[in-house]
Tab-separated table of N, CA and C in Angstrom:
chain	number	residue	atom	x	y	z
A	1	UNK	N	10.924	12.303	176.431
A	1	UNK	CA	9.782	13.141	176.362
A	1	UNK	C	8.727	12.746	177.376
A	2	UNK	N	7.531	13.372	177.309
A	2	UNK	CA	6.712	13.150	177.789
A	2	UNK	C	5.584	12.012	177.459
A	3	UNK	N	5.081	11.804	178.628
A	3	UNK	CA	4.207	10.166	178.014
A	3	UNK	C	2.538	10.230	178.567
A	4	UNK	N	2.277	9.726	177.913
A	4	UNK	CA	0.609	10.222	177.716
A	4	UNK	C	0.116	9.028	178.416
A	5	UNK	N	-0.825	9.435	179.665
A	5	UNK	CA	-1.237	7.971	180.639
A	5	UNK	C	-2.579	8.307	180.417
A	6	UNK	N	-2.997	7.046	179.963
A	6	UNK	CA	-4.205	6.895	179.271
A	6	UNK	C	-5.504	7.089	180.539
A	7	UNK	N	-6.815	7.663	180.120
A	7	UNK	CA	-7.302	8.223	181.487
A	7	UNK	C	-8.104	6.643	182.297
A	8	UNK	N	-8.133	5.681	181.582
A	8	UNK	CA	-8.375	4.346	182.649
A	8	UNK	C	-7.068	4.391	183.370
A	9	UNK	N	-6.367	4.226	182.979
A	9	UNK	CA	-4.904	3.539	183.838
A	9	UNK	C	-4.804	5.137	185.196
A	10	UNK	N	-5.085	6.136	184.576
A	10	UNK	CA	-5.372	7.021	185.446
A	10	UNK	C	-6.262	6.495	186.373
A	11	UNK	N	-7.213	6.964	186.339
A	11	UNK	CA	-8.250	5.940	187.017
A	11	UNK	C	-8.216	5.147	187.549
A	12	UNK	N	-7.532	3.981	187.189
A	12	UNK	CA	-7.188	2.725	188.293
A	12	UNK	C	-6.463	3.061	189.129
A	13	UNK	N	-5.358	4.183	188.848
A	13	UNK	CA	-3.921	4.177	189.509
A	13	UNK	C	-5.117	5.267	190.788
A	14	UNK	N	-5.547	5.831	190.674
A	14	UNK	CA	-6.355	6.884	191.519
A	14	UNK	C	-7.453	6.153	192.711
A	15	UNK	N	-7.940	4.969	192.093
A	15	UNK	CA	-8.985	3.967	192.977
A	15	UNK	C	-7.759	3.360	193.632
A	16	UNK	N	-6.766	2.995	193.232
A	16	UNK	CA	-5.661	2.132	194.002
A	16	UNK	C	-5.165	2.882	195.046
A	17	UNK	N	-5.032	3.864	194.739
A	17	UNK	CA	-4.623	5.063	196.148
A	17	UNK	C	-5.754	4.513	197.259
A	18	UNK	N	-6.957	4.949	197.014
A	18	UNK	CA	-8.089	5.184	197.720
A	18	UNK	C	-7.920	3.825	198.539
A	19	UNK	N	-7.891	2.634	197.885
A	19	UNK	CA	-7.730	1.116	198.562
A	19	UNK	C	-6.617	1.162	199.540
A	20	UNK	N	-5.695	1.381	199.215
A	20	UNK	CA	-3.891	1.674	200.166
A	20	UNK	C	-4.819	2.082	201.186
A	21	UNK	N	-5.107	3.644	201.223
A	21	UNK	CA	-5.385	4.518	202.388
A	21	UNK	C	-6.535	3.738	203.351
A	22	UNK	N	-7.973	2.820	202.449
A	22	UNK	CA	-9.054	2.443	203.081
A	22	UNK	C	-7.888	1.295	203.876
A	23	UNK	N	-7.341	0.423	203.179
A	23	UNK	CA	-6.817	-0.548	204.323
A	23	UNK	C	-6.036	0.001	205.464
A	24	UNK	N	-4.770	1.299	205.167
A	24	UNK	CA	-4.362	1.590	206.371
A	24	UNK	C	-4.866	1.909	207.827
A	25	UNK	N	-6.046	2.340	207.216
A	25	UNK	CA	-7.218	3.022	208.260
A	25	UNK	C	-7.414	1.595	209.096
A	26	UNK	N	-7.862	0.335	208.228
A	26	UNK	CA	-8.529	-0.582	208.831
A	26	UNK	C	-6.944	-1.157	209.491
A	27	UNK	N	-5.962	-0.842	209.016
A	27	UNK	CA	-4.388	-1.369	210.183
A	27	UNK	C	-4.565	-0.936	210.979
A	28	UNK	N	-4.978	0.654	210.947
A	28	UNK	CA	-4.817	1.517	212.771
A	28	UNK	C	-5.664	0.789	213.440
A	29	UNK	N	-6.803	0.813	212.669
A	29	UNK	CA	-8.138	0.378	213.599
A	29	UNK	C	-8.176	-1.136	214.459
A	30	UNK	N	-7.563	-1.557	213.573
A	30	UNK	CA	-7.314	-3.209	214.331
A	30	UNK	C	-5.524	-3.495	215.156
A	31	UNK	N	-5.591	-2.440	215.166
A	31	UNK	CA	-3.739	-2.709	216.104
A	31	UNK	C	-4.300	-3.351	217.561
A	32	UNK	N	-3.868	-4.502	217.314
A	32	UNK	CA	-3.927	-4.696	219.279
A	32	UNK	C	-5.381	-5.982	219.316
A	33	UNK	N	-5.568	-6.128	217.763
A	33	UNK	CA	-7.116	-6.766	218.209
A	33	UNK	C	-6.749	-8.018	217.057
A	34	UNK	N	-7.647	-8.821	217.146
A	34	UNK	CA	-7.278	-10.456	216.784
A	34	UNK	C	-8.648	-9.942	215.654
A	35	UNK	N	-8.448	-10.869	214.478
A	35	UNK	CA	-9.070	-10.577	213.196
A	35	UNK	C	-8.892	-12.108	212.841
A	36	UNK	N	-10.053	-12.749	212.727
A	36	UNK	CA	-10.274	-13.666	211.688
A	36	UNK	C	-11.333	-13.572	211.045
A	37	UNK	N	-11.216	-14.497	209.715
A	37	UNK	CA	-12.359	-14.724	208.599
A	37	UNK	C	-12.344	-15.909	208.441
A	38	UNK	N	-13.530	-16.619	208.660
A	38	UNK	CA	-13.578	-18.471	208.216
A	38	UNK	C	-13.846	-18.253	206.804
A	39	UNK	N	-12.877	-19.343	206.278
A	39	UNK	CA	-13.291	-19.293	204.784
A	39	UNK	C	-13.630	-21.260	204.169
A	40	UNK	N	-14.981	-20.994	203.997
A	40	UNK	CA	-14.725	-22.825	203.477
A	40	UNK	C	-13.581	-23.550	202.544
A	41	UNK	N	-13.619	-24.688	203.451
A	41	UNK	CA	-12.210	-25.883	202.517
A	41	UNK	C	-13.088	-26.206	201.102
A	42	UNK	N	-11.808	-26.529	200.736
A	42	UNK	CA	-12.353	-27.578	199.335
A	42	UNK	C	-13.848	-28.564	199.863
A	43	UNK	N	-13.708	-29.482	200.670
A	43	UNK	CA	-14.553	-30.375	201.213
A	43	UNK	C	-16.231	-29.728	201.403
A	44	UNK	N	-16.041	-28.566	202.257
A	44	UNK	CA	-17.323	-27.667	201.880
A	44	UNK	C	-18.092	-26.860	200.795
A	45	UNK	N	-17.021	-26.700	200.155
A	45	UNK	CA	-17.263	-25.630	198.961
A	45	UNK	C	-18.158	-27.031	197.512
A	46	UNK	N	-17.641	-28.084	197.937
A	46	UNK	CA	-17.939	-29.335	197.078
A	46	UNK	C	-19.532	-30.027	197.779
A	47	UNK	N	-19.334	-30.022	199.020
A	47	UNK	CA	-20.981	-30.193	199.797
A	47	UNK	C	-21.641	-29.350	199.411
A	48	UNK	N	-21.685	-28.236	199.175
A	48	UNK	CA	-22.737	-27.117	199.171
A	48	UNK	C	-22.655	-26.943	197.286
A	49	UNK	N	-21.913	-27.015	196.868
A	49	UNK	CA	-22.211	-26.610	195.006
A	49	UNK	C	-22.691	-28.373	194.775
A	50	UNK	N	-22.388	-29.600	195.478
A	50	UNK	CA	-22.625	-30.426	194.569
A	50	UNK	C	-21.577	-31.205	193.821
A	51	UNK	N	-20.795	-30.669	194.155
A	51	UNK	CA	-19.580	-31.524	192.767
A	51	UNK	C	-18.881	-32.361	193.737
A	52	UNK	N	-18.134	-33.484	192.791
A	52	UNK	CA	-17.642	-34.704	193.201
A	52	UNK	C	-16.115	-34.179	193.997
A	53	UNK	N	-15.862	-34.861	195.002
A	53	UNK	CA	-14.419	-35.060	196.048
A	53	UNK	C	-13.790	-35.998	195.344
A	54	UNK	N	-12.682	-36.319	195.132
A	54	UNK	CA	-11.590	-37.388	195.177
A	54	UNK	C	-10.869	-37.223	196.377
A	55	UNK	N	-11.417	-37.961	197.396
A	55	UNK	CA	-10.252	-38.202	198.663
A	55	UNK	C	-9.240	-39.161	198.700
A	56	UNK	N	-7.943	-38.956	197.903
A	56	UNK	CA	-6.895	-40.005	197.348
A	56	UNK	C	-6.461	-40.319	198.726
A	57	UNK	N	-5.927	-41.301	199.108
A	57	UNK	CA	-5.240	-41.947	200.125
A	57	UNK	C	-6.292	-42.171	201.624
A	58	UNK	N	-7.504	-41.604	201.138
A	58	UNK	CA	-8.770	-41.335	202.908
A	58	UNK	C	-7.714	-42.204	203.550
A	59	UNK	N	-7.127	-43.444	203.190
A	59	UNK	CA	-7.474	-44.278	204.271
A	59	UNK	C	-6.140	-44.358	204.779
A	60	UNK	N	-5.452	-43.754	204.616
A	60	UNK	CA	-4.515	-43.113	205.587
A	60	UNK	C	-4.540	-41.800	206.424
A	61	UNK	N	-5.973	-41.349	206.193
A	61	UNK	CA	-6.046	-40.520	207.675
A	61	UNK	C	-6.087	-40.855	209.227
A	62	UNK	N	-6.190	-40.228	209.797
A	62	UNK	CA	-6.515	-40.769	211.542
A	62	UNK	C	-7.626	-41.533	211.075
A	63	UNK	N	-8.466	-42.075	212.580
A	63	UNK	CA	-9.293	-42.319	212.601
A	63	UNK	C	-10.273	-41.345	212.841
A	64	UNK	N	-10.407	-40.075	213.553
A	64	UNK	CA	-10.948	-39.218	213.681
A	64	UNK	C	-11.201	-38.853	212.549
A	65	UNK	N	-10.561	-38.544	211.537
A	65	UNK	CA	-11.023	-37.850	210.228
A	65	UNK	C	-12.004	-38.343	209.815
A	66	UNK	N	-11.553	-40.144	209.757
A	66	UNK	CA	-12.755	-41.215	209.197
A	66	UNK	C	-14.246	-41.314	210.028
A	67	UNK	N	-13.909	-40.851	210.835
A	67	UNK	CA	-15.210	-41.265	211.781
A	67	UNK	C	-16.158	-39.470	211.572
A	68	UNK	N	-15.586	-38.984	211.144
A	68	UNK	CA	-16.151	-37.244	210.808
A	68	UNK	C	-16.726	-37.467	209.660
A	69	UNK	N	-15.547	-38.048	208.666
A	69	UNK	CA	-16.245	-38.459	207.379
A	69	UNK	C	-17.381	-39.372	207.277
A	70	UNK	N	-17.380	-39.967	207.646
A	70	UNK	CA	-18.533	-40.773	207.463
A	70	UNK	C	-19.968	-40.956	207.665
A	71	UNK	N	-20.244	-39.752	208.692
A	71	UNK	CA	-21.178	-39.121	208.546
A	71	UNK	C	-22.122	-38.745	207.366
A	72	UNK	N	-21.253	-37.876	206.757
A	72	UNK	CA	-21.232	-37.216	205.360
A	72	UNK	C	-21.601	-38.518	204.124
A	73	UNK	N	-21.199	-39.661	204.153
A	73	UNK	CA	-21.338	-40.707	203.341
A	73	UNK	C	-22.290	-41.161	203.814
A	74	UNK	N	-23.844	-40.767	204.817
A	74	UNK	CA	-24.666	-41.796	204.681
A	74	UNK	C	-26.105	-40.567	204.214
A	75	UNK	N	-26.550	-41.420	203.378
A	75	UNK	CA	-27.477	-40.722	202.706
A	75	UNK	C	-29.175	-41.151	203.402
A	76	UNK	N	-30.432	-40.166	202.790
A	76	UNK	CA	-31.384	-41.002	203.602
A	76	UNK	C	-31.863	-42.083	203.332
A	77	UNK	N	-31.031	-42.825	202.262
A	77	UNK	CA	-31.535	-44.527	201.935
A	77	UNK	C	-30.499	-45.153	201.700
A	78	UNK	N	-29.338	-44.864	203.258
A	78	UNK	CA	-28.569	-45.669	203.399
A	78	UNK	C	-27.133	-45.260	202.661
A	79	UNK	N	-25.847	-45.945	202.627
A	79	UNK	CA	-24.488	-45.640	202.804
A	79	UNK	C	-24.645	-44.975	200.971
A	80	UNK	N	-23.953	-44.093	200.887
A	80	UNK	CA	-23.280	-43.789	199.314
A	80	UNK	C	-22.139	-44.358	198.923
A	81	UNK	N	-21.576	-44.998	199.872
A	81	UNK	CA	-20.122	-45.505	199.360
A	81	UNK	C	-20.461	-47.359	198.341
């Protein structure tokens, strides 16, 4: 028989069209062209809200990493570590 589609699921299924078509537009539009978005790491997203890092193993990074990091570990009354 016939089946009764409830008018949200209508609705969603109808905004979901609209999304398909808005992105295809934005495929044509970007054929041929380079597209990025920076998105912050864990490491930033934890500087800026505040909350604690566990950097398990730091000390098997390069030295470059360490010498970037450490920056970040000095506070204005001296080292946090």
């Amino acid at each position: 028989g016939a089946r009764v589609v409830s008018v949200e699921l209508r609705r969603k299924f109808v905004d979901f069209g609209r999304q398909v078509r808005e992105f295809g537009r934005k495929v044509d539009t970007m054929q041929g062209k380079v597209a990025f978005s920076f998105v912050d790491g864990v490491l930033v997203q934890a500087l800026k809200q505040g909350h604690w890092l566990l950097l398990d193993e730091i000390n098997l990074a390069p030295s470059e990493t360490l010498e970037r990091l450490s920056g970040l570990l000095d506070g204005e009354n001296g080292s946090i570590v």
